Amino acid sequence: MTGIVRISDDALARACGAESLVMAFEKLGWTVEHVSSWGMHWLEPLVEVNGVGWGAVTVDRVADIAEGGAHDLCIGPVAEHPFIASQQQLTFARAGRTRPLSLDDYATTGGWAGLDRAREIGGEQVLAEMLRSGLRGRGGAGFPAGIKWQTVAKAEGTRKYVVCNADEGDSGTFADRMLMEGDPFALIEGMAICAHAVGASQGYIYLRSEYPDAQRKLEAALALSAHIIAPFRVEVRMGAGTYVCGEETSLLNSLEGKRGEVRAKPPLPALQGLFGCPTVVNNVLTLAAVPHILTEGGAALYESLGVERSKGTMPIQIAGNVKHGGLYETAFGVTLRELVYDIAGGTASGRPVKAVQVGGPLGAYIHPDQFDLPFDYEAYTAADALIGHGGIVVFDDTADMAALARFAMQFCAAESCGKCTPCRIGSVRGTEIIERILTGGRKADAVESLPQMHNVRQSERSLEEQVMLLEDLCETMKFGSLCALGGFTPYPVMSALRHWPEDFGLAREAALA
Amino acid sequence: MKTIDEIVADHADREGPLLPILHEIQAALGCIDAEAETRIAELLNLTRAEVHGVVSFYHDFKTKPDERPVVQVCRAEACQARGVEAMMAAAHLAAGDRVRLDTVYCLGLCSVGPNARVGDDLHARLNENSLAKLVENA
């Protein structure tokens, strides 16, 4: 039997062995369509024939599937799988359904409708609809995109820029990568709509160098769609392995060819951004949500989803020690309990869940007691946590929270740009304090033991004093750092200390006092 | 192979060309040493300090050549949750001095970790044995 088989060419599917399946099917005379990934990563590589899926497929099962067998791997109609059917897909509406670089597939699934309509209704109206939709920046800060665009539109300047932040460095996040690889035209359309609204003629996509697949796809997609978005032009620029360049001002410095150091704000990038010109800096997911919002009635629909001030949908990335990891787009308001247990199916190891880190390496560790927290920017802020880019990383009970707290400080020390003192020095001191807490203090060194060192502490710090010092340091970093790297590193550290004091060798009461 | 002068000339009409230039030189020459920095600075009318500041800031740029094959292993939180730390001892043993083991923070495959990258090839769902084998074959 031969026919058409659909296999994803997403980097994740390829890393899981999709390419060998492609070759095996082609050898049997099948036609292989390279589509985007559905986002059900535990089933990758996923093989789809006439809408019916098999996963995770190994190359020795290809012949079976070609004959309509391999029932143990069959998941039935892919689109009806509970993981897909229970989502509200707006940004990822094409996931698994289209060929990423096919202009035909894009156009027949509603592509360019937002851009056409934006050109028809004019910039003012586009800004009004963006404001109405309530779309907030999906990169982490959650700033209303419409207000940012409006500021740039009103700013004086002969040149304006649209910059897409594709420096997705947070561990546990991959939605940007999936979108750029799976639906690159959606991002390009979103950027073109933005450029039209604010009056920009040049756009940049700042992409991290860890995503070579996304680079290839984006560059191919830009070449194919250049005539559609003209006179607007977009160029892909590669980062160079530096986490802090995901911070918008640091990213702008990097684009200018400088050290990726953070800039003090003000001036806001919206007024003085790239090369001192008014600049929109938005995350991939923010810009990719735009085409849908700009279709007829899109803004109203977007505004009707979600809770409180968190409107629309969030592509949530479920990662770490989970049974069913992947991308799950749903309206704001979903609880962690639903995400971790119902959707992700608990841990892959089968052990109890100990902690979930939401929002990347700068996000708080959330204890199972708090799993009823709704996915909502304000609710998370109130709980001393953050949504960030919407990645959740699940840990089972073998996780050592003190080691993870120390890792957070080490990560900050490794990635700090060095511009501000609380982050540059605080992260190193923080690592040392946690080290001391774990190893039971330290002895005075040779210099401190000299008789003329009158001001040296005579007694060793007690465990409680070390913890107090760590808390104090975290306060300083939180309020004194220039950007989120130093400012948010205290979240994972303090949440680990508060909820799992026993991992630090502390009595539970001591940490809560 | 292109010279530094040719690479810089190729990017001359771009805005803020330094990073694309450095990427190309790193790929072509394997490193960006002091001599290269001086030449880039002259061509772009920058000081050598400015160029060195940029080269030394980014993890991707190396100032010394290293001919060894590189295996990048992700050791960020999501891969830690899936057990990467327990696999590192065997990986280091397999690497010895022949292979450079680099740590990266996130390859964006966080639901199927632990992950590693060799060149532009990505590898997922690694365990202690498969990672060690990957290092041996690098």
mmCIF file with all atom_site columns, C-alpha atoms in Angstrom, chain A residues 135-294:
data_model
loop_
_atom_site.group_PDB
_atom_site.id
_atom_site.type_symbol
_atom_site.label_atom_id
_atom_site.label_alt_id
_atom_site.label_comp_id
_atom_site.label_asym_id
_atom_site.label_entity_id
_atom_site.label_seq_id
_atom_site.pdbx_PDB_ins_code
_atom_site.Cartn_x
_atom_site.Cartn_y
_atom_site.Cartn_z
_atom_site.occupancy
_atom_site.B_iso_or_equiv
_atom_site.pdbx_formal_charge
_atom_site.auth_seq_id
_atom_site.auth_comp_id
_atom_site.auth_asym_id
_atom_site.auth_atom_id
_atom_site.pdbx_PDB_model_num
ATOM 1   C CA . LEU A 1 135 ? -3.244 41.462 23.880 1.00 0.00 ? 135 LEU A CA 1
ATOM 2   C CA . ARG A 1 136 ? -0.326 41.697 26.287 1.00 0.00 ? 136 ARG A CA 1
ATOM 3   C CA . GLY A 1 137 ? 3.327  41.045 25.542 1.00 0.00 ? 137 GLY A CA 1
ATOM 4   C CA . ARG A 1 138 ? 3.889  37.303 25.628 1.00 0.00 ? 138 ARG A CA 1
ATOM 5   C CA . GLY A 1 139 ? 7.619  37.579 26.303 1.00 0.00 ? 139 GLY A CA 1
ATOM 6   C CA . GLY A 1 140 ? 7.149  37.828 30.037 1.00 0.00 ? 140 GLY A CA 1
ATOM 7   C CA . ALA A 1 141 ? 6.490  41.416 31.072 1.00 0.00 ? 141 ALA A CA 1
ATOM 8   C CA . GLY A 1 142 ? 2.884  41.360 29.893 1.00 0.00 ? 142 GLY A CA 1
ATOM 9   C CA . PHE A 1 143 ? 2.822  44.984 28.741 1.00 0.00 ? 143 PHE A CA 1
ATOM 10  C CA . PRO A 1 144 ? -0.224 45.803 26.573 1.00 0.00 ? 144 PRO A CA 1
ATOM 11  C CA . ALA A 1 145 ? 0.932  45.515 22.957 1.00 0.00 ? 145 ALA A CA 1
ATOM 12  C CA . GLY A 1 146 ? -1.563 48.110 21.691 1.00 0.00 ? 146 GLY A CA 1
ATOM 13  C CA . ILE A 1 147 ? -0.193 50.798 23.987 1.00 0.00 ? 147 ILE A CA 1
ATOM 14  C CA . LYS A 1 148 ? 3.379  50.054 22.911 1.00 0.00 ? 148 LYS A CA 1
ATOM 15  C CA . TRP A 1 149 ? 2.402  50.263 19.249 1.00 0.00 ? 149 TRP A CA 1
ATOM 16  C CA . GLN A 1 150 ? 0.498  53.497 19.849 1.00 0.00 ? 150 GLN A CA 1
ATOM 17  C CA . THR A 1 151 ? 3.529  55.060 21.526 1.00 0.00 ? 151 THR A CA 1
ATOM 18  C CA . VAL A 1 152 ? 5.735  54.200 18.558 1.00 0.00 ? 152 VAL A CA 1
ATOM 19  C CA . ALA A 1 153 ? 3.110  55.377 16.064 1.00 0.00 ? 153 ALA A CA 1
ATOM 20  C CA . LYS A 1 154 ? 2.905  58.767 17.782 1.00 0.00 ? 154 LYS A CA 1
ATOM 21  C CA . ALA A 1 155 ? 6.659  59.136 18.292 1.00 0.00 ? 155 ALA A CA 1
ATOM 22  C CA . GLU A 1 156 ? 8.549  61.583 16.087 1.00 0.00 ? 156 GLU A CA 1
ATOM 23  C CA . GLY A 1 157 ? 11.091 59.940 13.836 1.00 0.00 ? 157 GLY A CA 1
ATOM 24  C CA . THR A 1 158 ? 12.009 59.534 10.217 1.00 0.00 ? 158 THR A CA 1
ATOM 25  C CA . ARG A 1 159 ? 12.954 55.887 10.696 1.00 0.00 ? 159 ARG A CA 1
ATOM 26  C CA . LYS A 1 160 ? 11.055 53.386 12.838 1.00 0.00 ? 160 LYS A CA 1
ATOM 27  C CA . TYR A 1 161 ? 11.710 49.711 13.435 1.00 0.00 ? 161 TYR A CA 1
ATOM 28  C CA . VAL A 1 162 ? 9.790  46.565 14.284 1.00 0.00 ? 162 VAL A CA 1
ATOM 29  C CA . VAL A 1 163 ? 11.975 44.122 16.194 1.00 0.00 ? 163 VAL A CA 1
ATOM 30  C CA . CYS A 1 164 ? 10.864 40.604 16.941 1.00 0.00 ? 164 CYS A CA 1
ATOM 31  C CA . ASN A 1 165 ? 12.399 39.120 20.068 1.00 0.00 ? 165 ASN A CA 1
ATOM 32  C CA . ALA A 1 166 ? 13.071 35.491 19.153 1.00 0.00 ? 166 ALA A CA 1
ATOM 33  C CA . ASP A 1 167 ? 15.793 34.997 21.756 1.00 0.00 ? 167 ASP A CA 1
ATOM 34  C CA . GLU A 1 168 ? 13.791 32.319 23.544 1.00 0.00 ? 168 GLU A CA 1
ATOM 35  C CA . GLY A 1 169 ? 16.358 31.453 26.194 1.00 0.00 ? 169 GLY A CA 1
ATOM 36  C CA . ASP A 1 170 ? 14.133 30.314 29.062 1.00 0.00 ? 170 ASP A CA 1
ATOM 37  C CA . SER A 1 171 ? 14.457 26.675 29.931 1.00 0.00 ? 171 SER A CA 1
ATOM 38  C CA . GLY A 1 172 ? 11.126 24.932 29.486 1.00 0.00 ? 172 GLY A CA 1
ATOM 39  C CA . THR A 1 173 ? 9.951  27.162 26.652 1.00 0.00 ? 173 THR A CA 1
ATOM 40  C CA . PHE A 1 174 ? 9.740  26.266 22.987 1.00 0.00 ? 174 PHE A CA 1
ATOM 41  C CA . ALA A 1 175 ? 6.607  27.951 21.658 1.00 0.00 ? 175 ALA A CA 1
ATOM 42  C CA . ASP A 1 176 ? 8.595  30.581 19.737 1.00 0.00 ? 176 ASP A CA 1
ATOM 43  C CA . ARG A 1 177 ? 10.685 27.882 18.116 1.00 0.00 ? 177 ARG A CA 1
ATOM 44  C CA . MET A 1 178 ? 7.613  25.853 17.175 1.00 0.00 ? 178 MET A CA 1
ATOM 45  C CA . LEU A 1 179 ? 5.892  28.873 15.711 1.00 0.00 ? 179 LEU A CA 1
ATOM 46  C CA . MET A 1 180 ? 8.907  30.015 13.692 1.00 0.00 ? 180 MET A CA 1
ATOM 47  C CA . GLU A 1 181 ? 9.482  26.523 12.357 1.00 0.00 ? 181 GLU A CA 1
ATOM 48  C CA . GLY A 1 182 ? 5.839  25.568 11.948 1.00 0.00 ? 182 GLY A CA 1
ATOM 49  C CA . ASP A 1 183 ? 4.085  28.750 10.870 1.00 0.00 ? 183 ASP A CA 1
ATOM 50  C CA . PRO A 1 184 ? 6.742  31.318 9.895  1.00 0.00 ? 184 PRO A CA 1
ATOM 51  C CA . PHE A 1 185 ? 4.388  33.307 7.678  1.00 0.00 ? 185 PHE A CA 1
ATOM 52  C CA . ALA A 1 186 ? 2.161  34.082 10.686 1.00 0.00 ? 186 ALA A CA 1
ATOM 53  C CA . LEU A 1 187 ? 5.061  35.828 12.400 1.00 0.00 ? 187 LEU A CA 1
ATOM 54  C CA . ILE A 1 188 ? 5.972  37.691 9.210  1.00 0.00 ? 188 ILE A CA 1
ATOM 55  C CA . GLU A 1 189 ? 2.355  38.769 8.723  1.00 0.00 ? 189 GLU A CA 1
ATOM 56  C CA . GLY A 1 190 ? 2.167  39.978 12.323 1.00 0.00 ? 190 GLY A CA 1
ATOM 57  C CA . MET A 1 191 ? 5.323  42.036 11.853 1.00 0.00 ? 191 MET A CA 1
ATOM 58  C CA . ALA A 1 192 ? 3.994  43.486 8.601  1.00 0.00 ? 192 ALA A CA 1
ATOM 59  C CA . ILE A 1 193 ? 0.739  44.515 10.290 1.00 0.00 ? 193 ILE A CA 1
ATOM 60  C CA . CYS A 1 194 ? 2.721  46.139 13.087 1.00 0.00 ? 194 CYS A CA 1
ATOM 61  C CA . ALA A 1 195 ? 4.936  47.977 10.591 1.00 0.00 ? 195 ALA A CA 1
ATOM 62  C CA . HIS A 1 196 ? 1.872  49.211 8.767  1.00 0.00 ? 196 HIS A CA 1
ATOM 63  C CA . ALA A 1 197 ? 0.303  50.483 12.005 1.00 0.00 ? 197 ALA A CA 1
ATOM 64  C CA . VAL A 1 198 ? 3.352  52.291 13.370 1.00 0.00 ? 198 VAL A CA 1
ATOM 65  C CA . GLY A 1 199 ? 4.939  53.427 10.103 1.00 0.00 ? 199 GLY A CA 1
ATOM 66  C CA . ALA A 1 200 ? 8.068  51.279 10.083 1.00 0.00 ? 200 ALA A CA 1
ATOM 67  C CA . SER A 1 201 ? 9.850  50.112 6.959  1.00 0.00 ? 201 SER A CA 1
ATOM 68  C CA . GLN A 1 202 ? 12.490 47.772 8.389  1.00 0.00 ? 202 GLN A CA 1
ATOM 69  C CA . GLY A 1 203 ? 12.058 44.818 10.685 1.00 0.00 ? 203 GLY A CA 1
ATOM 70  C CA . TYR A 1 204 ? 14.504 42.520 12.424 1.00 0.00 ? 204 TYR A CA 1
ATOM 71  C CA . ILE A 1 205 ? 14.015 39.087 13.922 1.00 0.00 ? 205 ILE A CA 1
ATOM 72  C CA . TYR A 1 206 ? 16.644 38.576 16.605 1.00 0.00 ? 206 TYR A CA 1
ATOM 73  C CA . LEU A 1 207 ? 16.983 34.810 16.761 1.00 0.00 ? 207 LEU A CA 1
ATOM 74  C CA . ARG A 1 208 ? 19.073 32.795 19.197 1.00 0.00 ? 208 ARG A CA 1
ATOM 75  C CA . SER A 1 209 ? 21.904 30.814 17.663 1.00 0.00 ? 209 SER A CA 1
ATOM 76  C CA . GLU A 1 210 ? 20.668 27.594 19.309 1.00 0.00 ? 210 GLU A CA 1
ATOM 77  C CA . TYR A 1 211 ? 17.844 27.463 16.728 1.00 0.00 ? 211 TYR A CA 1
ATOM 78  C CA . PRO A 1 212 ? 19.478 26.722 13.348 1.00 0.00 ? 212 PRO A CA 1
ATOM 79  C CA . ASP A 1 213 ? 16.309 25.056 12.041 1.00 0.00 ? 213 ASP A CA 1
ATOM 80  C CA . ALA A 1 214 ? 14.240 28.137 12.772 1.00 0.00 ? 214 ALA A CA 1
ATOM 81  C CA . GLN A 1 215 ? 16.817 30.280 10.982 1.00 0.00 ? 215 GLN A CA 1
ATOM 82  C CA . ARG A 1 216 ? 16.557 28.206 7.816  1.00 0.00 ? 216 ARG A CA 1
ATOM 83  C CA . LYS A 1 217 ? 12.751 28.236 7.876  1.00 0.00 ? 217 LYS A CA 1
ATOM 84  C CA . LEU A 1 218 ? 12.491 31.959 8.555  1.00 0.00 ? 218 LEU A CA 1
ATOM 85  C CA . GLU A 1 219 ? 14.940 32.910 5.846  1.00 0.00 ? 219 GLU A CA 1
ATOM 86  C CA . ALA A 1 220 ? 13.149 30.703 3.326  1.00 0.00 ? 220 ALA A CA 1
ATOM 87  C CA . ALA A 1 221 ? 9.764  32.094 4.375  1.00 0.00 ? 221 ALA A CA 1
ATOM 88  C CA . LEU A 1 222 ? 11.017 35.678 4.112  1.00 0.00 ? 222 LEU A CA 1
ATOM 89  C CA . ALA A 1 223 ? 12.300 35.062 0.594  1.00 0.00 ? 223 ALA A CA 1
ATOM 90  C CA . LEU A 1 224 ? 8.928  33.576 -0.424 1.00 0.00 ? 224 LEU A CA 1
ATOM 91  C CA . SER A 1 225 ? 6.817  36.351 1.093  1.00 0.00 ? 225 SER A CA 1
ATOM 92  C CA . ALA A 1 226 ? 8.976  39.420 0.398  1.00 0.00 ? 226 ALA A CA 1
ATOM 93  C CA . HIS A 1 227 ? 6.620  40.629 -2.351 1.00 0.00 ? 227 HIS A CA 1
ATOM 94  C CA . ILE A 1 228 ? 3.575  40.309 -0.083 1.00 0.00 ? 228 ILE A CA 1
ATOM 95  C CA . ILE A 1 229 ? 4.893  42.405 2.793  1.00 0.00 ? 229 ILE A CA 1
ATOM 96  C CA . ALA A 1 230 ? 6.750  44.945 0.574  1.00 0.00 ? 230 ALA A CA 1
ATOM 97  C CA . PRO A 1 231 ? 7.726  47.736 0.969  1.00 0.00 ? 231 PRO A CA 1
ATOM 98  C CA . PHE A 1 232 ? 8.343  46.437 4.509  1.00 0.00 ? 232 PHE A CA 1
ATOM 99  C CA . ARG A 1 233 ? 11.532 44.367 4.777  1.00 0.00 ? 233 ARG A CA 1
ATOM 100 C CA . VAL A 1 234 ? 12.567 41.884 7.436  1.00 0.00 ? 234 VAL A CA 1
ATOM 101 C CA . GLU A 1 235 ? 15.989 40.481 8.197  1.00 0.00 ? 235 GLU A CA 1
ATOM 102 C CA . VAL A 1 236 ? 16.945 37.620 10.522 1.00 0.00 ? 236 VAL A CA 1
ATOM 103 C CA . ARG A 1 237 ? 19.826 38.396 12.875 1.00 0.00 ? 237 ARG A CA 1
ATOM 104 C CA . MET A 1 238 ? 21.474 35.693 14.927 1.00 0.00 ? 238 MET A CA 1
ATOM 105 C CA . GLY A 1 239 ? 22.294 36.062 18.599 1.00 0.00 ? 239 GLY A CA 1
ATOM 106 C CA . ALA A 1 240 ? 25.452 34.536 19.983 1.00 0.00 ? 240 ALA A CA 1
ATOM 107 C CA . GLY A 1 241 ? 24.518 32.319 22.890 1.00 0.00 ? 241 GLY A CA 1
ATOM 108 C CA . THR A 1 242 ? 23.755 34.940 25.495 1.00 0.00 ? 242 THR A CA 1
ATOM 109 C CA . TYR A 1 243 ? 20.656 34.629 27.663 1.00 0.00 ? 243 TYR A CA 1
ATOM 110 C CA . VAL A 1 244 ? 20.496 38.284 28.687 1.00 0.00 ? 244 VAL A CA 1
ATOM 111 C CA . CYS A 1 245 ? 19.988 39.363 25.061 1.00 0.00 ? 245 CYS A CA 1
ATOM 112 C CA . GLY A 1 246 ? 16.371 38.299 25.481 1.00 0.00 ? 246 GLY A CA 1
ATOM 113 C CA . GLU A 1 247 ? 15.966 41.478 27.545 1.00 0.00 ? 247 GLU A CA 1
ATOM 114 C CA . GLU A 1 248 ? 14.741 44.077 25.088 1.00 0.00 ? 248 GLU A CA 1
ATOM 115 C CA . THR A 1 249 ? 17.323 46.824 25.609 1.00 0.00 ? 249 THR A CA 1
ATOM 116 C CA . SER A 1 250 ? 20.169 44.339 25.683 1.00 0.00 ? 250 SER A CA 1
ATOM 117 C CA . LEU A 1 251 ? 18.776 42.845 22.480 1.00 0.00 ? 251 LEU A CA 1
ATOM 118 C CA . LEU A 1 252 ? 18.801 46.272 20.831 1.00 0.00 ? 252 LEU A CA 1
ATOM 119 C CA . ASN A 1 253 ? 22.437 46.824 21.795 1.00 0.00 ? 253 ASN A CA 1
ATOM 120 C CA . SER A 1 254 ? 23.268 43.423 20.370 1.00 0.00 ? 254 SER A CA 1
ATOM 121 C CA . LEU A 1 255 ? 21.463 44.236 17.111 1.00 0.00 ? 255 LEU A CA 1
ATOM 122 C CA . GLU A 1 256 ? 23.500 47.419 16.882 1.00 0.00 ? 256 GLU A CA 1
ATOM 123 C CA . GLY A 1 257 ? 26.650 45.299 17.091 1.00 0.00 ? 257 GLY A CA 1
ATOM 124 C CA . LYS A 1 258 ? 27.526 46.150 20.674 1.00 0.00 ? 258 LYS A CA 1
ATOM 125 C CA . ARG A 1 259 ? 27.947 44.179 23.873 1.00 0.00 ? 259 ARG A CA 1
ATOM 126 C CA . GLY A 1 260 ? 24.529 42.974 24.917 1.00 0.00 ? 260 GLY A CA 1
ATOM 127 C CA . GLU A 1 261 ? 24.403 45.130 28.009 1.00 0.00 ? 261 GLU A CA 1
ATOM 128 C CA . VAL A 1 262 ? 21.126 46.297 29.425 1.00 0.00 ? 262 VAL A CA 1
ATOM 129 C CA . ARG A 1 263 ? 20.204 49.969 28.972 1.00 0.00 ? 263 ARG A CA 1
ATOM 130 C CA . ALA A 1 264 ? 18.660 52.029 31.729 1.00 0.00 ? 264 ALA A CA 1
ATOM 131 C CA . LYS A 1 265 ? 15.047 52.999 31.063 1.00 0.00 ? 265 LYS A CA 1
ATOM 132 C CA . PRO A 1 266 ? 13.933 55.694 30.307 1.00 0.00 ? 266 PRO A CA 1
ATOM 133 C CA . PRO A 1 267 ? 14.256 56.399 27.462 1.00 0.00 ? 267 PRO A CA 1
ATOM 134 C CA . LEU A 1 268 ? 11.797 53.681 26.469 1.00 0.00 ? 268 LEU A CA 1
ATOM 135 C CA . PRO A 1 269 ? 12.698 51.693 23.349 1.00 0.00 ? 269 PRO A CA 1
ATOM 136 C CA . ALA A 1 270 ? 9.339  52.786 21.948 1.00 0.00 ? 270 ALA A CA 1
ATOM 137 C CA . LEU A 1 271 ? 10.756 56.319 21.795 1.00 0.00 ? 271 LEU A CA 1
ATOM 138 C CA . GLN A 1 272 ? 14.496 55.715 21.466 1.00 0.00 ? 272 GLN A CA 1
ATOM 139 C CA . GLY A 1 273 ? 15.153 52.127 20.547 1.00 0.00 ? 273 GLY A CA 1
ATOM 140 C CA . LEU A 1 274 ? 17.241 50.640 17.753 1.00 0.00 ? 274 LEU A CA 1
ATOM 141 C CA . PHE A 1 275 ? 19.847 53.213 16.607 1.00 0.00 ? 275 PHE A CA 1
ATOM 142 C CA . GLY A 1 276 ? 17.959 55.751 18.738 1.00 0.00 ? 276 GLY A CA 1
ATOM 143 C CA . CYS A 1 277 ? 14.808 55.444 16.610 1.00 0.00 ? 277 CYS A CA 1
ATOM 144 C CA . PRO A 1 278 ? 11.276 54.615 17.807 1.00 0.00 ? 278 PRO A CA 1
ATOM 145 C CA . THR A 1 279 ? 11.088 50.822 17.940 1.00 0.00 ? 279 THR A CA 1
ATOM 146 C CA . VAL A 1 280 ? 8.468  48.188 18.684 1.00 0.00 ? 280 VAL A CA 1
ATOM 147 C CA . VAL A 1 281 ? 10.072 45.219 20.411 1.00 0.00 ? 281 VAL A CA 1
ATOM 148 C CA . ASN A 1 282 ? 7.626  42.325 20.695 1.00 0.00 ? 282 ASN A CA 1
ATOM 149 C CA . ASN A 1 283 ? 7.977  38.629 21.361 1.00 0.00 ? 283 ASN A CA 1
ATOM 150 C CA . VAL A 1 284 ? 7.317  36.043 18.624 1.00 0.00 ? 284 VAL A CA 1
ATOM 151 C CA . LEU A 1 285 ? 4.049  34.921 20.232 1.00 0.00 ? 285 LEU A CA 1
ATOM 152 C CA . THR A 1 286 ? 2.795  38.502 20.587 1.00 0.00 ? 286 THR A CA 1
ATOM 153 C CA . LEU A 1 287 ? 3.375  39.253 16.907 1.00 0.00 ? 287 LEU A CA 1
ATOM 154 C CA . ALA A 1 288 ? 2.026  35.873 15.787 1.00 0.00 ? 288 ALA A CA 1
ATOM 155 C CA . ALA A 1 289 ? -1.222 36.525 17.675 1.00 0.00 ? 289 ALA A CA 1
ATOM 156 C CA . VAL A 1 290 ? -1.768 39.707 15.650 1.00 0.00 ? 290 VAL A CA 1
ATOM 157 C CA . PRO A 1 291 ? -2.970 38.291 12.285 1.00 0.00 ? 291 PRO A CA 1
ATOM 158 C CA . HIS A 1 292 ? -5.884 36.562 13.995 1.00 0.00 ? 292 HIS A CA 1
ATOM 159 C CA . ILE A 1 293 ? -6.807 39.663 15.986 1.00 0.00 ? 293 ILE A CA 1
ATOM 160 C CA . LEU A 1 294 ? -6.899 41.759 12.821 1.00 0.00 ? 294 LEU A CA 1
#
